[in-house]
Structure formats: structure tokens, C-alpha cells
Coordinates of C-alpha atoms and ligand atoms in Angstrom, one line a residue:
M1 CA 0.0 -0.2 -0.2
S2 CA 1.2 3.6 -0.8
L3 CA 0.2 7.3 -0.7
N4 CA -2.4 8.2 -2.9
T5 CA -4.7 10.6 -2.1
Q6 CA -6.6 14.1 -2.9
V7 CA -5.0 17.0 -0.7
N8 CA -6.7 20.5 -0.7
T9 CA -4.4 23.8 -1.2
D10 CA -5.1 27.2 -1.8
T11 CA -5.3 26.7 -5.5
G12 CA -7.8 23.6 -5.3
S13 CA -7.3 20.1 -5.2
L14 CA -4.7 18.0 -6.5
N15 CA -3.7 14.5 -6.6
Q16 CA -1.0 13.2 -4.3
V17 CA 1.5 10.5 -5.2
D18 CA 4.7 9.5 -3.4
A19 CA 7.0 10.1 -6.4
I20 CA 6.7 11.9 -9.9
V21 CA 9.2 10.7 -12.5
V22 CA 9.6 13.0 -15.6
G23 CA 10.3 10.7 -18.6
A24 CA 10.0 7.1 -19.9
G25 CA 13.0 6.3 -21.6
F26 CA 15.7 3.8 -20.1
A27 CA 16.0 5.7 -17.0
G28 CA 12.2 6.5 -16.2
L29 CA 11.0 3.0 -16.9
Y30 CA 13.4 1.6 -14.4
M31 CA 12.8 4.3 -11.9
L32 CA 9.2 3.3 -11.8
H33 CA 9.8 -0.3 -11.5
R34 CA 12.1 0.5 -8.4
L35 CA 9.8 2.7 -6.7
R36 CA 6.5 1.1 -7.5
D37 CA 7.8 -2.8 -7.6
Q38 CA 10.5 -2.7 -5.0
L39 CA 9.6 -0.1 -2.4
G40 CA 5.8 -0.1 -2.7
L41 CA 5.2 3.5 -3.5
K42 CA 2.7 5.3 -5.6
A43 CA 5.0 6.6 -8.4
E44 CA 3.7 8.2 -11.7
V45 CA 5.4 8.9 -15.0
F46 CA 4.9 11.8 -17.2
E47 CA 6.2 11.3 -20.9
S48 CA 5.4 13.8 -23.7
A49 CA 5.6 10.9 -26.1
D50 CA 2.6 8.6 -27.0
G51 CA 5.0 5.8 -26.1
V52 CA 8.0 4.6 -24.2
G53 CA 11.6 5.0 -25.3
G54 CA 12.9 8.6 -24.7
T55 CA 15.8 9.1 -27.2
W56 CA 15.1 5.9 -28.8
Y57 CA 11.5 6.8 -29.4
W58 CA 12.2 10.0 -31.2
N59 CA 15.7 9.2 -32.9
R60 CA 14.3 7.3 -35.8
Y61 CA 16.2 8.6 -38.4
P62 CA 17.7 6.2 -40.9
G63 CA 20.7 4.6 -39.5
A64 CA 20.0 5.0 -35.9
R65 CA 21.6 2.4 -33.8
C66 CA 23.7 2.1 -30.6
D67 CA 27.4 2.2 -30.7
I68 CA 28.2 0.0 -27.5
P69 CA 27.2 -3.6 -28.2
S70 CA 23.8 -4.5 -27.6
H71 CA 24.7 -7.3 -24.8
H72 CA 26.0 -4.3 -22.6
Y73 CA 23.6 -1.6 -24.0
S74 CA 20.8 -3.3 -22.0
Y75 CA 19.5 -3.4 -18.5
S76 CA 21.4 -5.8 -16.1
F77 CA 18.7 -5.8 -13.2
S78 CA 16.7 -8.8 -14.1
E79 CA 18.5 -12.1 -15.0
E80 CA 15.1 -13.4 -16.6
L81 CA 15.0 -10.4 -18.7
Q82 CA 18.9 -11.0 -19.8
Q83 CA 18.1 -14.5 -20.6
E84 CA 14.7 -14.2 -22.6
W85 CA 15.7 -11.1 -24.7
T86 CA 18.1 -11.9 -27.6
W87 CA 19.4 -9.2 -29.9
S88 CA 19.8 -9.7 -33.6
E89 CA 22.9 -7.8 -34.2
K90 CA 26.2 -7.0 -32.4
Y91 CA 25.0 -3.1 -32.4
A92 CA 21.1 -3.0 -32.4
A93 CA 19.4 -0.5 -34.6
Q94 CA 16.9 1.9 -33.1
P95 CA 13.9 -0.1 -34.1
E96 CA 15.0 -3.3 -32.0
I97 CA 15.9 -1.1 -28.9
L98 CA 12.5 0.6 -29.0
S99 CA 11.1 -3.0 -29.0
Y100 CA 13.1 -4.1 -26.4
L101 CA 12.0 -1.2 -24.2
N102 CA 8.5 -1.8 -25.1
Y103 CA 9.1 -5.6 -24.1
V104 CA 10.4 -4.5 -20.6
A105 CA 7.6 -1.9 -20.1
N106 CA 5.1 -4.8 -20.6
K107 CA 7.0 -7.4 -18.7
F108 CA 7.2 -5.4 -15.7
D109 CA 3.5 -3.9 -16.2
L110 CA 4.9 -0.1 -16.3
L111 CA 2.3 1.1 -18.7
R112 CA -0.4 1.4 -16.3
D113 CA 1.6 4.2 -14.3
I114 CA 2.7 6.1 -17.2
Q115 CA 0.8 9.3 -18.4
F116 CA 1.8 9.6 -22.1
K117 CA 1.1 12.8 -24.4
T118 CA 1.5 14.6 -21.2
R119 CA 4.4 17.2 -20.8
V120 CA 5.3 18.4 -17.4
T121 CA 5.4 22.3 -17.8
A122 CA 6.3 23.2 -14.2
A123 CA 7.4 21.5 -11.0
V124 CA 7.4 24.0 -7.8
Y125 CA 8.7 23.1 -4.6
D126 CA 5.9 23.9 -1.7
E127 CA 7.6 24.9 1.3
A128 CA 4.7 24.3 3.6
S129 CA 4.0 20.5 2.5
Q130 CA 7.8 20.2 1.8
C131 CA 6.5 18.7 -1.4
W132 CA 6.7 19.1 -5.1
D133 CA 3.5 20.3 -7.0
V134 CA 3.8 19.3 -10.6
E135 CA 1.9 20.8 -13.6
T136 CA 1.3 19.3 -17.1
D137 CA 0.2 20.5 -20.3
T138 CA -3.0 18.4 -20.1
G139 CA -4.1 20.3 -17.0
R140 CA -2.9 17.7 -14.4
R141 CA -1.8 18.8 -10.9
V142 CA -0.1 16.4 -9.0
R143 CA 1.8 16.8 -5.5
A144 CA 4.5 14.6 -4.6
K145 CA 7.2 13.9 -2.0
Y146 CA 9.9 13.2 -4.6
L147 CA 10.5 14.5 -8.0
V148 CA 12.8 12.4 -10.3
L149 CA 14.1 13.9 -13.5
A150 CA 14.6 11.1 -16.0
V151 CA 14.5 13.5 -19.0
G152 CA 17.7 12.4 -20.7
T153 CA 20.8 14.1 -21.6
L154 CA 20.5 14.3 -25.3
S155 CA 16.5 15.2 -25.8
S156 CA 16.4 18.7 -26.5
A157 CA 17.2 19.6 -30.3
N158 CA 19.4 22.2 -31.2
I159 CA 17.8 24.1 -34.1
P160 CA 20.0 26.7 -35.2
Q161 CA 17.9 29.7 -36.1
F162 CA 19.6 30.5 -39.8
K163 CA 18.0 33.9 -41.3
G164 CA 14.9 32.5 -43.0
H165 CA 14.4 29.8 -40.7
G166 CA 10.9 28.2 -41.5
S167 CA 10.6 29.8 -45.0
F168 CA 11.6 26.5 -46.8
K169 CA 8.8 25.4 -48.9
G170 CA 10.0 21.8 -49.2
K171 CA 10.1 19.1 -46.5
T172 CA 12.2 20.0 -43.3
Y173 CA 13.1 17.1 -41.0
F174 CA 14.9 17.1 -37.7
T175 CA 16.9 13.9 -36.8
G176 CA 15.6 13.9 -33.1
H177 CA 12.0 14.1 -34.0
W178 CA 11.8 11.8 -37.2
P179 CA 8.6 11.0 -38.4
K180 CA 7.0 7.7 -37.0
D181 CA 6.4 6.2 -40.8
G182 CA 9.7 7.2 -42.0
V183 CA 10.6 9.2 -44.9
D184 CA 10.9 8.0 -48.4
F185 CA 13.8 10.2 -50.1
T186 CA 13.7 8.4 -53.5
G187 CA 14.1 10.9 -56.3
K188 CA 14.6 13.9 -54.0
R189 CA 17.0 16.4 -53.8
V190 CA 18.4 16.4 -50.1
G191 CA 20.3 18.7 -47.8
I192 CA 21.6 17.7 -44.7
I193 CA 23.1 20.0 -42.1
G194 CA 25.5 18.5 -39.7
T195 CA 28.3 15.9 -39.5
G196 CA 28.2 14.5 -36.1
A197 CA 27.4 10.8 -34.9
T198 CA 23.9 11.4 -36.2
A199 CA 24.6 12.6 -39.4
M200 CA 27.3 10.1 -39.9
Q201 CA 24.8 7.2 -39.4
A202 CA 22.3 8.8 -41.7
I203 CA 24.1 10.2 -44.3
P204 CA 25.0 6.8 -46.1
L205 CA 21.5 5.6 -46.0
I206 CA 20.0 8.7 -47.4
A207 CA 22.5 8.7 -50.1
E208 CA 21.3 5.3 -51.2
E209 CA 17.9 6.4 -51.7
A210 CA 18.1 10.4 -52.7
A211 CA 18.6 11.6 -56.2
H212 CA 21.2 14.0 -54.7
L213 CA 22.4 14.6 -51.4
T214 CA 24.4 17.7 -50.3
V215 CA 26.2 17.5 -46.8
F216 CA 26.8 20.9 -45.1
Q217 CA 29.8 20.2 -43.0
R218 CA 31.0 23.1 -40.6
T219 CA 33.5 20.6 -38.9
P220 CA 34.9 17.8 -39.9
N221 CA 35.0 14.8 -37.5
Y222 CA 37.1 11.7 -36.7
A223 CA 35.1 8.5 -36.9
A224 CA 36.0 4.9 -36.5
P225 CA 34.1 2.0 -38.2
L226 CA 31.3 0.6 -36.1
V227 CA 31.9 -3.1 -37.6
N228 CA 28.1 -4.3 -36.9
E229 CA 27.3 -7.8 -37.6
P230 CA 24.6 -10.3 -37.1
M231 CA 24.6 -11.6 -33.5
N232 CA 26.6 -14.6 -33.3
A233 CA 24.8 -17.4 -31.5
D234 CA 27.9 -18.8 -29.8
I235 CA 28.7 -15.5 -28.3
D236 CA 25.2 -14.7 -27.3
R237 CA 25.1 -18.2 -25.5
Q238 CA 28.5 -17.5 -23.9
V239 CA 27.1 -14.0 -22.8
K240 CA 24.1 -15.4 -21.7
A241 CA 25.7 -18.2 -19.4
N242 CA 28.3 -15.7 -18.0
Y243 CA 26.1 -12.5 -17.8
R244 CA 27.1 -11.7 -14.3
E245 CA 30.9 -11.6 -15.0
V246 CA 30.2 -9.9 -18.5
R247 CA 28.6 -7.1 -16.4
D248 CA 31.2 -7.0 -13.7
A249 CA 33.9 -6.7 -16.3
A250 CA 32.0 -3.7 -17.8
W251 CA 31.9 -2.1 -14.4
E252 CA 35.7 -2.5 -13.9
S253 CA 36.3 -0.8 -17.4
F254 CA 36.3 3.0 -17.8
A255 CA 33.3 3.7 -19.8
G256 CA 31.1 0.6 -19.1
V257 CA 32.2 -1.6 -21.8
P258 CA 35.4 -3.6 -21.5
F259 CA 38.3 -3.3 -24.2
D260 CA 41.0 -5.8 -23.7
K261 CA 43.8 -4.2 -25.7
L262 CA 44.5 -0.9 -23.9
K263 CA 48.3 0.0 -23.6
P264 CA 49.4 2.9 -21.4
S265 CA 51.1 5.1 -23.9
A266 CA 51.2 5.7 -27.6
L267 CA 54.4 7.2 -27.1
D268 CA 56.0 3.9 -25.7
D269 CA 55.5 2.0 -29.3
S270 CA 57.6 2.5 -32.4
Q271 CA 55.6 4.0 -35.3
A272 CA 55.2 0.5 -36.9
Q273 CA 53.9 -0.8 -33.6
R274 CA 51.7 1.9 -32.9
E275 CA 50.2 1.8 -36.4
A276 CA 49.5 -2.2 -36.2
H277 CA 47.9 -1.7 -32.6
Y278 CA 45.8 1.3 -34.1
A279 CA 44.8 -1.1 -36.8
T280 CA 43.8 -3.9 -34.6
C281 CA 41.4 -1.3 -32.8
W282 CA 40.4 0.0 -35.8
N283 CA 39.0 -3.4 -37.1
D284 CA 37.5 -4.4 -33.8
G285 CA 35.2 -1.3 -34.2
G286 CA 32.9 1.0 -31.9
F287 CA 34.9 2.7 -29.5
S288 CA 38.0 0.4 -29.3
L289 CA 40.2 2.8 -31.1
W290 CA 39.0 5.9 -28.8
I291 CA 39.0 4.5 -25.3
G292 CA 40.4 0.9 -26.0
S293 CA 43.9 1.9 -27.8
Y294 CA 46.1 3.7 -25.4
G295 CA 45.7 5.2 -22.0
D296 CA 47.4 8.7 -22.8
I297 CA 45.6 9.7 -26.1
L298 CA 42.9 11.6 -24.5
F299 CA 45.6 13.3 -22.1
N300 CA 48.6 14.0 -24.2
R301 CA 48.7 16.1 -27.6
E302 CA 51.5 14.4 -29.1
A303 CA 50.0 11.1 -28.5
N304 CA 46.7 12.4 -29.6
E305 CA 48.0 13.6 -32.8
T306 CA 49.4 10.0 -33.6
A307 CA 45.9 8.7 -33.5
A308 CA 44.5 11.6 -35.4
E309 CA 46.7 11.0 -38.0
F310 CA 45.9 7.3 -38.3
V311 CA 42.4 8.4 -38.9
R312 CA 43.5 10.9 -41.5
A313 CA 45.1 8.3 -43.4
K314 CA 42.5 6.0 -43.0
I315 CA 39.7 8.9 -44.7
R316 CA 42.5 9.4 -47.3
E317 CA 42.4 5.8 -48.4
K318 CA 38.6 5.5 -48.3
V319 CA 37.9 8.7 -50.1
R320 CA 38.7 8.8 -53.8
D321 CA 38.6 12.4 -54.5
P322 CA 41.8 14.1 -52.5
A323 CA 40.0 17.3 -52.4
V324 CA 36.9 15.7 -50.6
A325 CA 39.1 13.7 -48.6
E326 CA 41.1 16.8 -47.2
L327 CA 37.9 18.5 -46.6
L328 CA 36.7 15.7 -44.4
C329 CA 39.9 15.2 -42.4
P330 CA 40.0 17.1 -39.2
P331 CA 43.1 19.6 -39.1
V332 CA 46.2 19.2 -37.1
G333 CA 45.2 21.2 -34.2
Q334 CA 41.6 19.6 -33.8
A335 CA 42.5 16.9 -31.4
Y336 CA 41.0 13.3 -32.1
G337 CA 38.3 12.0 -29.8
T338 CA 38.1 15.2 -27.8
K339 CA 34.6 15.5 -29.3
R340 CA 32.4 12.0 -28.8
Q341 CA 34.0 9.8 -31.7
P342 CA 31.2 8.9 -33.8
C343 CA 31.0 5.2 -35.4
E344 CA 30.4 4.9 -39.1
T345 CA 29.2 2.5 -41.7
G346 CA 30.1 3.5 -45.0
Y347 CA 30.2 7.2 -44.0
Y348 CA 33.3 8.0 -45.9
E349 CA 32.8 5.9 -49.0
T350 CA 29.4 7.6 -49.3
F351 CA 31.4 10.5 -50.6
N352 CA 32.6 8.5 -53.6
R353 CA 29.1 8.4 -54.8
D354 CA 28.2 10.5 -58.0
N355 CA 25.0 11.7 -56.3
V356 CA 26.7 13.2 -53.2
T357 CA 28.3 16.7 -52.8
L358 CA 30.4 18.1 -49.7
A359 CA 29.5 21.6 -48.8
D360 CA 32.2 23.6 -46.9
I361 CA 30.1 25.7 -44.6
K362 CA 32.9 26.7 -42.5
R363 CA 34.6 28.6 -45.4
A364 CA 31.3 29.5 -47.0
P365 CA 28.8 29.7 -44.3
I366 CA 25.1 29.1 -44.5
E367 CA 23.5 32.7 -45.1
E368 CA 19.8 32.0 -45.3
I369 CA 17.3 29.4 -45.7
T370 CA 15.2 30.0 -48.7
A371 CA 11.8 28.8 -49.9
T372 CA 13.7 26.6 -52.3
G373 CA 16.6 25.4 -50.4
L374 CA 19.4 27.4 -48.8
R375 CA 22.2 29.8 -49.8
T376 CA 25.7 30.0 -48.6
A377 CA 28.3 32.5 -49.0
S378 CA 29.4 30.9 -52.1
A379 CA 26.4 29.0 -53.9
E380 CA 22.7 28.5 -54.1
Y381 CA 21.3 24.7 -53.3
E382 CA 18.0 23.9 -54.6
L383 CA 16.3 21.1 -52.6
D384 CA 13.3 19.2 -51.8
C385 CA 14.2 18.0 -48.3
L386 CA 16.3 19.6 -45.7
V387 CA 17.4 17.5 -43.0
Y388 CA 18.7 19.1 -39.6
A389 CA 21.4 16.7 -37.7
T390 CA 22.4 19.6 -35.7
G391 CA 22.7 17.9 -32.4
F392 CA 21.0 18.7 -28.8
D393 CA 21.1 21.3 -26.0
A394 CA 22.4 18.6 -24.0
F395 CA 22.3 18.0 -20.2
T396 CA 20.0 21.2 -19.5
G397 CA 17.9 21.9 -22.4
S398 CA 15.1 19.2 -21.5
M399 CA 15.2 20.4 -17.6
F400 CA 14.9 24.1 -18.5
K401 CA 11.9 23.4 -20.6
M402 CA 10.2 22.8 -17.6
D403 CA 9.6 25.6 -15.0
I404 CA 11.4 24.0 -12.0
R405 CA 11.3 26.1 -8.9
G406 CA 12.8 25.1 -5.6
R407 CA 13.1 26.8 -2.3
N408 CA 12.0 30.6 -2.3
G409 CA 10.8 30.2 -5.6
Q410 CA 14.2 30.2 -7.3
S411 CA 14.2 28.6 -10.7
L412 CA 16.5 25.9 -11.7
Q413 CA 17.8 28.0 -14.8
D414 CA 18.4 31.2 -12.4
R415 CA 20.5 29.0 -10.1
W416 CA 22.4 27.4 -12.8
S417 CA 22.7 30.5 -14.9
A418 CA 26.7 30.2 -14.6
G419 CA 26.5 26.3 -15.4
P420 CA 24.9 23.6 -13.8
R421 CA 25.6 23.1 -9.8
T422 CA 25.0 19.5 -8.9
Y423 CA 26.3 17.3 -6.2
L424 CA 27.4 13.9 -7.8
G425 CA 25.3 14.9 -10.7
L426 CA 22.3 13.5 -8.7
A427 CA 21.1 16.6 -6.9
T428 CA 21.4 20.5 -6.5
H429 CA 21.1 22.6 -3.4
G430 CA 17.7 24.5 -3.1
F431 CA 15.8 21.9 -4.7
P432 CA 15.0 19.2 -2.0
N433 CA 14.0 15.9 -2.8
M434 CA 14.5 16.5 -6.6
F435 CA 16.9 13.7 -8.3
M436 CA 18.5 13.8 -11.6
I437 CA 19.1 10.3 -13.5
T438 CA 22.5 10.7 -15.2
G439 CA 22.6 14.6 -14.7
P440 CA 25.3 17.2 -15.5
Q441 CA 28.7 16.3 -13.9
S442 CA 27.7 12.5 -13.4
P443 CA 29.5 10.0 -15.8
S444 CA 26.3 10.0 -17.9
V445 CA 27.3 10.1 -21.7
L446 CA 31.0 9.0 -21.2
F447 CA 29.7 5.7 -19.5
N448 CA 27.3 2.9 -21.0
M449 CA 24.2 4.7 -20.2
P450 CA 21.9 1.9 -19.1
L451 CA 24.3 0.8 -16.6
G452 CA 24.9 4.3 -15.4
I453 CA 21.0 4.7 -15.4
E454 CA 20.6 1.6 -13.3
Q455 CA 23.1 2.7 -10.6
H456 CA 21.4 6.2 -10.5
C457 CA 18.1 4.4 -10.2
E458 CA 19.3 2.2 -7.2
W459 CA 21.1 4.9 -5.6
I460 CA 17.8 7.3 -5.7
S461 CA 15.5 4.2 -4.8
D462 CA 17.9 3.2 -1.8
C463 CA 18.0 6.8 -0.9
I464 CA 14.2 7.3 -0.8
E465 CA 13.8 3.8 1.2
H466 CA 16.2 5.2 3.8
M467 CA 14.5 8.4 4.3
N468 CA 10.9 6.7 4.4
R469 CA 12.2 4.0 6.8
N470 CA 13.5 6.8 9.2
G471 CA 10.6 9.0 8.8
L472 CA 12.7 11.5 7.2
Q473 CA 10.9 14.4 4.9
T474 CA 13.7 16.1 3.1
I475 CA 17.0 15.3 1.4
E476 CA 19.1 18.2 0.0
A477 CA 22.4 18.6 -1.2
N478 CA 24.9 20.8 0.7
T479 CA 26.5 24.0 -1.2
E480 CA 29.9 23.3 0.1
Y481 CA 29.6 19.5 -1.2
E482 CA 28.2 21.0 -4.5
D483 CA 31.5 23.5 -4.6
Q484 CA 33.8 20.5 -3.9
W485 CA 32.2 18.2 -6.5
I486 CA 32.2 20.9 -9.2
A487 CA 35.8 21.3 -8.5
H488 CA 36.5 17.6 -8.5
V489 CA 34.7 17.1 -11.7
K490 CA 36.7 20.2 -13.4
E491 CA 40.1 19.0 -12.2
I492 CA 39.6 15.6 -13.7
A493 CA 38.4 17.0 -16.8
D494 CA 41.2 19.7 -17.1
S495 CA 43.8 16.8 -16.7
T496 CA 42.5 15.4 -20.0
L497 CA 42.3 17.2 -23.5
L498 CA 38.5 17.2 -23.7
P499 CA 37.7 20.7 -22.4
K500 CA 39.9 22.1 -25.2
A501 CA 37.3 21.2 -27.8
D502 CA 34.1 23.2 -28.7
S503 CA 31.9 20.1 -27.9
W504 CA 28.4 19.7 -26.5
Y505 CA 30.1 18.2 -23.5
L506 CA 30.7 22.0 -22.5
G507 CA 27.7 23.5 -24.1
A508 CA 29.8 25.0 -26.8
N509 CA 27.2 24.3 -29.5
I510 CA 24.6 26.2 -27.9
P511 CA 25.2 30.2 -28.4
G512 CA 25.2 31.6 -24.8
K513 CA 25.6 28.5 -23.0
P514 CA 27.8 28.7 -20.1
R515 CA 31.1 26.8 -21.0
V516 CA 31.4 24.2 -18.2
F517 CA 32.5 20.6 -18.8
L518 CA 29.6 18.5 -17.9
V519 CA 30.6 14.9 -17.4
Y520 CA 32.6 13.4 -15.0
L521 CA 35.7 11.6 -16.4
G522 CA 36.8 9.6 -13.4
G523 CA 35.2 6.5 -14.7
G524 CA 32.0 4.8 -13.7
K525 CA 33.7 2.4 -11.2
Q526 CA 35.4 5.4 -9.2
Y527 CA 32.1 7.2 -9.4
K528 CA 30.0 4.4 -8.1
Q529 CA 32.5 4.1 -5.2
I530 CA 32.2 7.7 -4.4
C531 CA 28.4 7.4 -4.4
N532 CA 28.6 4.3 -2.0
E533 CA 30.9 6.1 0.3
V534 CA 28.4 9.0 0.5
V535 CA 25.6 6.6 1.6
A536 CA 28.1 4.8 4.0
K537 CA 29.0 8.1 5.7
G538 CA 25.4 8.6 6.6
Y539 CA 24.7 10.5 3.1
Q540 CA 27.7 12.8 3.6
G541 CA 27.2 16.0 1.8
F542 CA 23.4 16.0 2.2
T543 CA 21.3 17.4 4.8
L544 CA 18.3 15.2 5.7
T545 CA 15.7 16.5 7.8
A546 CA 12.5 15.1 9.8
G547 CA 10.4 17.6 8.2
H548 CA 8.0 20.2 9.6
A549 CA 6.0 19.2 12.7
H550 CA 2.6 19.4 10.9
N551 CA 4.2 16.7 8.5
S552 CA 5.0 14.1 11.4
A553 CA 1.7 12.4 11.1
R554 CA 2.4 11.6 7.2
Q555 CA 5.9 11.1 8.0
K556 CA 5.2 8.1 10.2
S557 CA 2.3 6.9 7.7
D558 CA 4.9 7.1 4.9
A559 CA 7.6 5.1 6.9
A560 CA 4.9 2.4 7.9
L561 CA 3.5 2.2 4.5
V562 CA 6.9 1.2 2.9
D563 CA 8.1 -1.1 5.7
Ligands
N01_601 O1 25.0 16.2 -32.6 P1 26.4 16.9 -32.7 P2 24.6 14.6 -33.1 N1 25.4 25.7 -38.5 O2 26.2 18.1 -31.8 C1 26.4 20.9 -36.9 C2 24.8 11.0 -29.3 N2 24.6 9.7 -30.5 O3 23.3 14.5 -33.0 O4 30.7 20.6 -35.3 C3 26.1 24.6 -39.0 O5 27.6 16.0 -32.2 C4 27.8 20.7 -36.0 O6 28.8 21.4 -36.6 P3 30.2 21.7 -35.5 C5 26.5 10.9 -29.4 O7 26.6 11.1 -27.8 C6 24.6 8.6 -30.3 O8 25.3 14.1 -34.2 O9 29.3 22.5 -34.3 N3 26.4 23.4 -38.5 C7 27.8 19.1 -36.1 O10 28.5 18.9 -37.4 C8 26.7 12.3 -30.0 O11 28.0 13.0 -29.8 C9 24.4 7.8 -31.1 O12 30.8 23.0 -36.4 C10 26.0 23.2 -37.3 C11 26.3 18.7 -35.9 O13 25.6 19.7 -36.4 C12 25.6 13.0 -29.6 O14 24.4 12.1 -29.6 C13 24.1 8.1 -32.4 C14 25.3 24.3 -36.5 C15 25.9 18.3 -34.7 O15 26.9 17.3 -34.3 C16 25.3 14.1 -30.6 O16 25.3 14.0 -31.8 C17 24.0 9.5 -32.7 C18 24.9 25.5 -37.2 N4 24.4 26.5 -36.7 C19 24.2 10.5 -31.7 N5 24.8 23.7 -35.4 C20 24.4 6.2 -30.9 O17 25.2 5.5 -31.5 C21 25.3 22.5 -35.5 N6 25.9 22.1 -36.5 C22 24.1 5.7 -29.5

């Protein structure tokens, strides 16, 4: 049994539940399962889409697939689930990942507590009740003791506002909001803006269909081959027979996916040895070159340049026209892997096709979107379809779309005006009982997302269980621990080359966004240890309170309800 009542407030009645979760992707689904099925709480999930999946619901563009092997890119919390789900490819494509998440939602009977087509517009902390009052665009008003933001790090699209934005009379598509029924580009003149991980997946497939594809590239990117293949039945059997060990090995690794060829320094090897080692990692595919080749390439410029030059040589090998190859090669000075390394399948070879043109919009920027296409500083492009693969307002974009107000009516956006301030990427001062899953300053996007999400959901539900068992009403991060955490995240990041790149890890892709490195780079294992130590030390760095006197009856009842 759990709390599920109506309460009367100054502004009328609203439903009361124990916890509200925003978002029904990997994070929201597992959070609901933990809170409802393991703690026995009344939890409600709000999701703006009409189905589960989060990022995997929206990103249906051609070629969308994970680039961490499917066996790793999945939940580990249920052995039964691990055994009964079989992936069809080494790296699952978006439709299969979405089917998986639907399967999970059905298997754990989650759908009945998710309100679809419902966007949370505001969440305001009410000092009197010490609860969160949440409003939605469907007019729902719900009060909850706990608010969990499971909104995803890459959910809010970055749509550049070029002059003439909206005036194109052809079809405009956004990769992060792709039509459910797909798009038929047959016979069309297509333009795509962007050459990040998304565009690199989409471009080869769009090129196969379109009459002509123009790729508008501002910054060339270093990509490595994905090397996808149908699932090998023997590997699947082996993994399933040893899933515990597979997951343990993932947690032992830096990014939540094990690589077994990592050597300490690129500079310790001769050029021939290095090239052989890079070639092996390149052929392994995925992130093997990026995080599985040499330990110093993301720390030391000289070491980094050896990897960068290896990739440039591969691009020159693959692309027949030397001028196009040069344009696709990131220049010396643009370090390899300091922006997230995309994984590609036939991307570079696509530029050998007669129906594909590469437009350099660094040299000749886009000046205007026109009714018939777009105009750059050097040419006019007539198009039937224009695709924006221009990335995301990462980490904070989705949070700031809601009016989140903590103590004293302070908005999250105001408190974070100089950049996100979190403790462990899980909580922020002034916003009691509000948790973030894979929030800024946690390992998030530089760790295997499903595993990182599980660790956060478990930490949060254990914390809530602790609070309810002990009759506590609020938990709030302390500013001095927040300061220490922010400094710690920065110190680790600054020891690497990553903050030197203009990447979305720093918000550098969004005009006006504070430039703050938003990922904890100490590795998932170390991060998990820190989170566990915080708990072992009695939630060190948090203030936990028993709440107002008038709430004491409720605290007791909460405690009784969950015990
Ligand atoms: O976005 P991006 P993405 N004018 O920001 C260009 C994850 N992901 O969606 O580099 C012209 O990387 C921009 O140019 P520039 C993954 O973590 C995972 O591709 O800023 N161009 C760039 O080329 C990834 O890192 C998978 O100069 C403009 C592109 O648009 C993250 O999502 C698959 C522009 C944006 O690249 C984001 O990737 C795909 C402007 N005004 C993505 N604004 C998996 O496999 C932007 N651009 C799991």
C-alpha cells in the first residue's frame, strides 16, 4: 500500500502520490519499477511522447543504432530479462532497442503508471507541505514528496535559427524528431546540415535513396568503423551463460564496456608498432580505437596526434577525390576524440558516390534558408528536403523547458545561470527531494548509459527507502559539497584534452550557454564507489530532515507504508 490521496491547497485540489518521474526512457522505466515494485510507493511517470523509449522513441532517423554492443547496451537488473531477450545484431538498431524497451515496459507492467502525451510544464517546491507540485500541459496537477528527472541528456534538439528559418517550402526534418512512418527520399534532392554522430549514421542511407544529397559540413569529425554484424549465436550463448561476469567486467572498465587491448602510452611504441595496434583497434570497431587503444591519447597532445593522423590516413584511403578527402580530414590542432567519436558504416565511402556533394560551410557559411533550399556565402542549393542533424542542447535543455522552482521560488535556470551546480550529478542545493538521473557532472554520456542509469536509479531508490524507513521528509545537497564536486569534476576534466574542444560536453554548441565541462571523467567504477561512500557516511554532503511538525503524521505513515 502507498500514498495516493487528494489534498486541498489554496489553488484547489490536486492528486498526491509519493513520487513523480519525468520521462519514460531507459531511466524513467527502471525508476518506476524500483519505486513502485520494490519500495511499494505510488509513483507516476509523465512522458510527452505517446510511447516509451525516450531518446530511442524520437531518434528514428535512418541508421540510428547504438554503438556500444547490444549485450552491454541493456538492463542488467533482471536475470530473467537478460536470458529471454535476444539481440539480432552486435549493435542493435533503433527499432530493435525500442521494441526491447516496450518489451520491458510490458514485462514489468509499467504502462499503467505512465501518462503518455503529457508534458510536465512546471514543478514547484511547496515549502509548507515540503512536496513538489507538478503541472502538465494536459491540466493535471499532482503533488509528490519526490521528483525524479529522467529526461535524458540528449533530448532537446538544437535547431539553429538561420536567417529565413521556416521559409523553406520543401520538407524539413529533424533527426531527433523523425516521423514515425519514416521518410522516402527516393528521387529527392536532399540537404543535410551537420556531420556529427547522428549525421554520420544517416548520410550513407539517405544517399542510397536520394537523387542527390548535399552534406553541409562545418567541422569535420574523426570517426571509426562500427563493424556491426548479425548476432553470433555462440557469443550470445556465452554471454548469457556468464552475464554476471560480463556485467562485472563492464563495471571494471572506464566507460562501462570492456576493451582488452588498452596499452598505457602511444609514445612508448615505435611508429610501426603503433600503427599495427591502431589497425587492430580500428578493425575491432566501435570505441576500441577511442578508449581501448592507448591510455594517453586523450591526455597528451603528441600521443593524440598519432591517433589523429592514423584516422586521417584511413579517410584518405577511403575517399577517392583528394580534395574531398582533405575536407573530411580534421586539421592538425583539432584533437582526436575530444569530441565524442562517431562510429560509422560506409560514411566516408558515401562521398565516392556521384549523387553526393560535400559543401564546406566553414569556408562559406549558410547565409539564409530560402523557399527553395538554402544559400551559402558561395552558392545557392535547390532542395526538396532539408534535414537538420544539428545535435542537442545537452544535459540542461530538457530540464529548462520545465519551470522548475525550488526553495523561495528560485528557478533551476537562475540557480544554474553560470552552469549546472550539482552534487554527484544527482541533486542540487535548494531543490530538496529532487533527483536527476545521469545529470550534469555525473559520468552520464561517457559511460554505458543503461548501466549508469541503473546505478543512479538504485542509488535514488535506496535513498528514498532510507528516508521513508527513518521518517525523514527532505534530503538536500549542501553547497560546500556541491562546490567540492564541481571542482573535482573540473580538475579531472582539465587533466584531459576534452575541455579544449568546442563540444556539446561543454555546451559549446549552443550560443550563449555557459562553457562548463558537464561530464564526470573519473570513470564509472570510481564514481560508483564515491556514491556508495557518501551513503556509508550517512549521506555525507546532504542534509536530511525530519520535516515540519505538521508533517510528522505523514512521515510516520510514509514510513509505515513502505516498511
Ligand atoms: O550532434 P552533434 P549529433 N551551422 O552536436 C552541426 C549521441 N549519439 O546529434 O561541429 C552549421 O555531435 C555541428 O557542426 P559543428 C552521441 O553522444 C549517439 O550528431 O558544431 N552546422 C555538427 O556537425 C553524439 O555525440 C548515437 O561545427 C551546425 C552537427 O551539426 C550526440 O548524440 C548516435 C550548426 C551536430 O553534431 C550528438 O550527436 C547519434 C550550425 N548553426 C548520436 N549547429 C549512438 O550511436 C550544429 N551544426 C548511440
